PDB file of C-alpha atoms in Angstrom:
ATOM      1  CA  UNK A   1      33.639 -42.709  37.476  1.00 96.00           C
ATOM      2  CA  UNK A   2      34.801 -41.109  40.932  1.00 97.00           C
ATOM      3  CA  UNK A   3      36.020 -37.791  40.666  1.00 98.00           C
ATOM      4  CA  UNK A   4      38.222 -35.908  43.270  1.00 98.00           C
ATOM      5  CA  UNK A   5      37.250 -32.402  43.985  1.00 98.00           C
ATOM      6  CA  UNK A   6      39.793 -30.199  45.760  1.00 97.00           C
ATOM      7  CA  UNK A   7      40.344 -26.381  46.784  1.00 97.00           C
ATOM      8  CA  UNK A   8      37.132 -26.135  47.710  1.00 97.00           C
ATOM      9  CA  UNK A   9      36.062 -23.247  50.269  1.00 93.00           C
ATOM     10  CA  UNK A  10      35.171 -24.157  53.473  1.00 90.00           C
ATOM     11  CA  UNK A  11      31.772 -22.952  53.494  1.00 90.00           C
ATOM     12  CA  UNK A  12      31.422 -25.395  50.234  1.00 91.00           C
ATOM     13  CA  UNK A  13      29.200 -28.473  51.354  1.00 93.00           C
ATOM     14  CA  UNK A  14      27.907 -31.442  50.054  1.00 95.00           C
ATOM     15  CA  UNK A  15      24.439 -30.484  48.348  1.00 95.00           C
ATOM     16  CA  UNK A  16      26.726 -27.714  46.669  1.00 95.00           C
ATOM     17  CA  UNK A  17      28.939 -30.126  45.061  1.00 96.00           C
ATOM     18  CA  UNK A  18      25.647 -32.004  44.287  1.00 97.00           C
ATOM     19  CA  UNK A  19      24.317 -29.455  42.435  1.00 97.00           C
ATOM     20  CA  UNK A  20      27.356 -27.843  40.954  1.00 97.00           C
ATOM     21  CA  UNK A  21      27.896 -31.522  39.037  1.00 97.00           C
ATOM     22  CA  UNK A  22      24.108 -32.615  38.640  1.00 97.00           C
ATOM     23  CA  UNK A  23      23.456 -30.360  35.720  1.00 95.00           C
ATOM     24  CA  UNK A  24      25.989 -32.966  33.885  1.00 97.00           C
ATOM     25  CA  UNK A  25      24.322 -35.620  34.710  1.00 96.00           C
ATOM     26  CA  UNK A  26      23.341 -38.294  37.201  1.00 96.00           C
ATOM     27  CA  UNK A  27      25.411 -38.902  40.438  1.00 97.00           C
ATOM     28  CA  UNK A  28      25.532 -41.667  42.562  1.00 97.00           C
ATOM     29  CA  UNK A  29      27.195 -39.858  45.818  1.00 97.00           C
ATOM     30  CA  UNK A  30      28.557 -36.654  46.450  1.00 97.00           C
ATOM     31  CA  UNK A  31      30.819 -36.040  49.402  1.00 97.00           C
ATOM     32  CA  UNK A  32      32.406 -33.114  51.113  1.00 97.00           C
ATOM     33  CA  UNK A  33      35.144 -34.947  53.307  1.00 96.00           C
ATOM     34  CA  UNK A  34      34.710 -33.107  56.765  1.00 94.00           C
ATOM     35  CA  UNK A  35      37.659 -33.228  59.713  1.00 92.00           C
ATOM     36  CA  UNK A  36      35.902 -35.782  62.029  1.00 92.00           C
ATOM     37  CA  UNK A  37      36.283 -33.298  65.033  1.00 94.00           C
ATOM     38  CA  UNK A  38      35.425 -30.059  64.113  1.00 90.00           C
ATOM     39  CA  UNK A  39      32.868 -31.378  61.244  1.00 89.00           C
ATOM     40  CA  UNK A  40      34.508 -28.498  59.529  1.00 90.00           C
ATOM     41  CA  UNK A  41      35.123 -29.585  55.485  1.00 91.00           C
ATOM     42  CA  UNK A  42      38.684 -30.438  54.970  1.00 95.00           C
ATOM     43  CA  UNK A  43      38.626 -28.523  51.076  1.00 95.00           C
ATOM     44  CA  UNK A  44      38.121 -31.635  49.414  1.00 97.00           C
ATOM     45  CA  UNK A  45      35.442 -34.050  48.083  1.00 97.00           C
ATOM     46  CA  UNK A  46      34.613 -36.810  46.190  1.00 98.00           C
ATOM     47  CA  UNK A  47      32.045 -37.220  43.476  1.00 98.00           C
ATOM     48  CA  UNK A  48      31.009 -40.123  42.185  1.00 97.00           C
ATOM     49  CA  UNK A  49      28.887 -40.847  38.762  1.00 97.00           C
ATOM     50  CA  UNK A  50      27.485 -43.691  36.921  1.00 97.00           C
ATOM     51  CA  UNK A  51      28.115 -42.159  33.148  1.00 97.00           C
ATOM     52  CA  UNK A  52      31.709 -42.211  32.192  1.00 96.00           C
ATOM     53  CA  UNK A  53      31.051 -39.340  29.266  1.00 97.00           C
ATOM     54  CA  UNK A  54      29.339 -37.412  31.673  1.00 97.00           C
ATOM     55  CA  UNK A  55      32.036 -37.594  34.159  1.00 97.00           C
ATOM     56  CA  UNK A  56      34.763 -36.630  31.662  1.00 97.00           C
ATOM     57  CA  UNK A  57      32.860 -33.513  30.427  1.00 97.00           C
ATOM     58  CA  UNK A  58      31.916 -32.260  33.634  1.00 98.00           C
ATOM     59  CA  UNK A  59      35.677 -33.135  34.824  1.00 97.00           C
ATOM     60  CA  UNK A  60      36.556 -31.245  31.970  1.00 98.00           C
ATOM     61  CA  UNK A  61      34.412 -27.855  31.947  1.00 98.00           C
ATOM     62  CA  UNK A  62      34.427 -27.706  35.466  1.00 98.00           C
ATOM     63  CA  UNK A  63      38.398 -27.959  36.709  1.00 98.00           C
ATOM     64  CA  UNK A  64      39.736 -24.221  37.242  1.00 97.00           C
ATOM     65  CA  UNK A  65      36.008 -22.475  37.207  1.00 97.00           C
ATOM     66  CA  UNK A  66      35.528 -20.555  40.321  1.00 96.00           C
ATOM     67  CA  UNK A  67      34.003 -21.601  43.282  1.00 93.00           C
ATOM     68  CA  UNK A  68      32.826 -19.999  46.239  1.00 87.00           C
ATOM     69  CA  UNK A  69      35.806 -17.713  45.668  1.00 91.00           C
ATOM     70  CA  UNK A  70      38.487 -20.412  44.860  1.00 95.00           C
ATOM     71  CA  UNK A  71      39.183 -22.006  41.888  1.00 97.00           C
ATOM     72  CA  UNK A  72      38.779 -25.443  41.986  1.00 97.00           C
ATOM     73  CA  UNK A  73      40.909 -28.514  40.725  1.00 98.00           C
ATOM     74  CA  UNK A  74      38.947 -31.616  39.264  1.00 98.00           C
ATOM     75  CA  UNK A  75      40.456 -34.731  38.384  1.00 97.00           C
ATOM     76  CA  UNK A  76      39.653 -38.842  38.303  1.00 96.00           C
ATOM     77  CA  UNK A  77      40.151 -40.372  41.816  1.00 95.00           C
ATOM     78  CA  UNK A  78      43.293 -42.069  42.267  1.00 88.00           C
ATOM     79  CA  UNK A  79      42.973 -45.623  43.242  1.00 81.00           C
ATOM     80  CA  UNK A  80      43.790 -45.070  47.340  1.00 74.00           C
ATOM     81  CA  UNK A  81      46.834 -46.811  47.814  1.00 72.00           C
ATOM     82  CA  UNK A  82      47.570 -49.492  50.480  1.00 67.00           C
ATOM     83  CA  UNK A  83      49.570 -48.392  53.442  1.00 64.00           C
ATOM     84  CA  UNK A  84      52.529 -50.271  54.585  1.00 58.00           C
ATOM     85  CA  UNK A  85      52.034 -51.819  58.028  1.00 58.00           C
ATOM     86  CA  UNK A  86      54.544 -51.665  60.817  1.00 57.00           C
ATOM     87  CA  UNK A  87      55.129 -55.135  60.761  1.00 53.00           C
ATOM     88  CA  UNK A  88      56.198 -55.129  57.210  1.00 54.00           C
ATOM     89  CA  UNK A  89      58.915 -53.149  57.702  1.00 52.00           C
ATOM     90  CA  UNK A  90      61.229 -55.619  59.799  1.00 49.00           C
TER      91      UNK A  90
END
C-alpha cells in the first residue's frame, strides 16, 4: 500500500520516516519529496509497504501523532491523476 505523509517538519528526512513506520512493519521505499533546487524537503513524503494490514494500522495509529513538532496527516496515496495537455484543450 503507498501511503502519503504530509505536515512534516522540514528538518524531517527520509531515514526518519523510515524508522517512524518500520516498527509496523516492512517497507519497500520511504521518501521525503525534496524541492529539486534547494534539496530542502517540501513537508511531504511517500511511504510505501508490502503488507496491506500493516499499512492500515500504522496509517491508523500514526495520523495526528506529533512529529518533530507538527502533527502529521497520514492517509492512502491517491492515484496521481493525469494532466490535461495543451493540445487537448482546442
Amino acid at each position: 500500500m503507498n501511503i502519503f505523509v504530509s505536515n512534516l517538519g522540514y528538518s524531517f528526512s527520509t531515514e526518519d520516516l523510515t524508522a517512524l513506520f518500520a516498527t509496523y512493519g516492512s517497507i519497500d521505499t520511504a521518501r521525503v519529496i525534496t524541492d529539486k533546487f534547494t534539496k530542502q524537503s517540501r513537508g511531504f513524503g511517500f511511504v510505501e509497504m508490502p503488507d496491506e494490514a500493516a499499512a492500515t494500522k500504522a496509517i491508523k495509529e500514526l495520523n495526528g501523532t506529533m512529529q518533530d513538532g507538527r502533527p502529521i496527516k497520514v492517509m492512502e496515496a491517491r492515484p496521481k491523476e493525469e494532466k490535461s495537455s495543451f493540445s487537448n484543450r482546442w
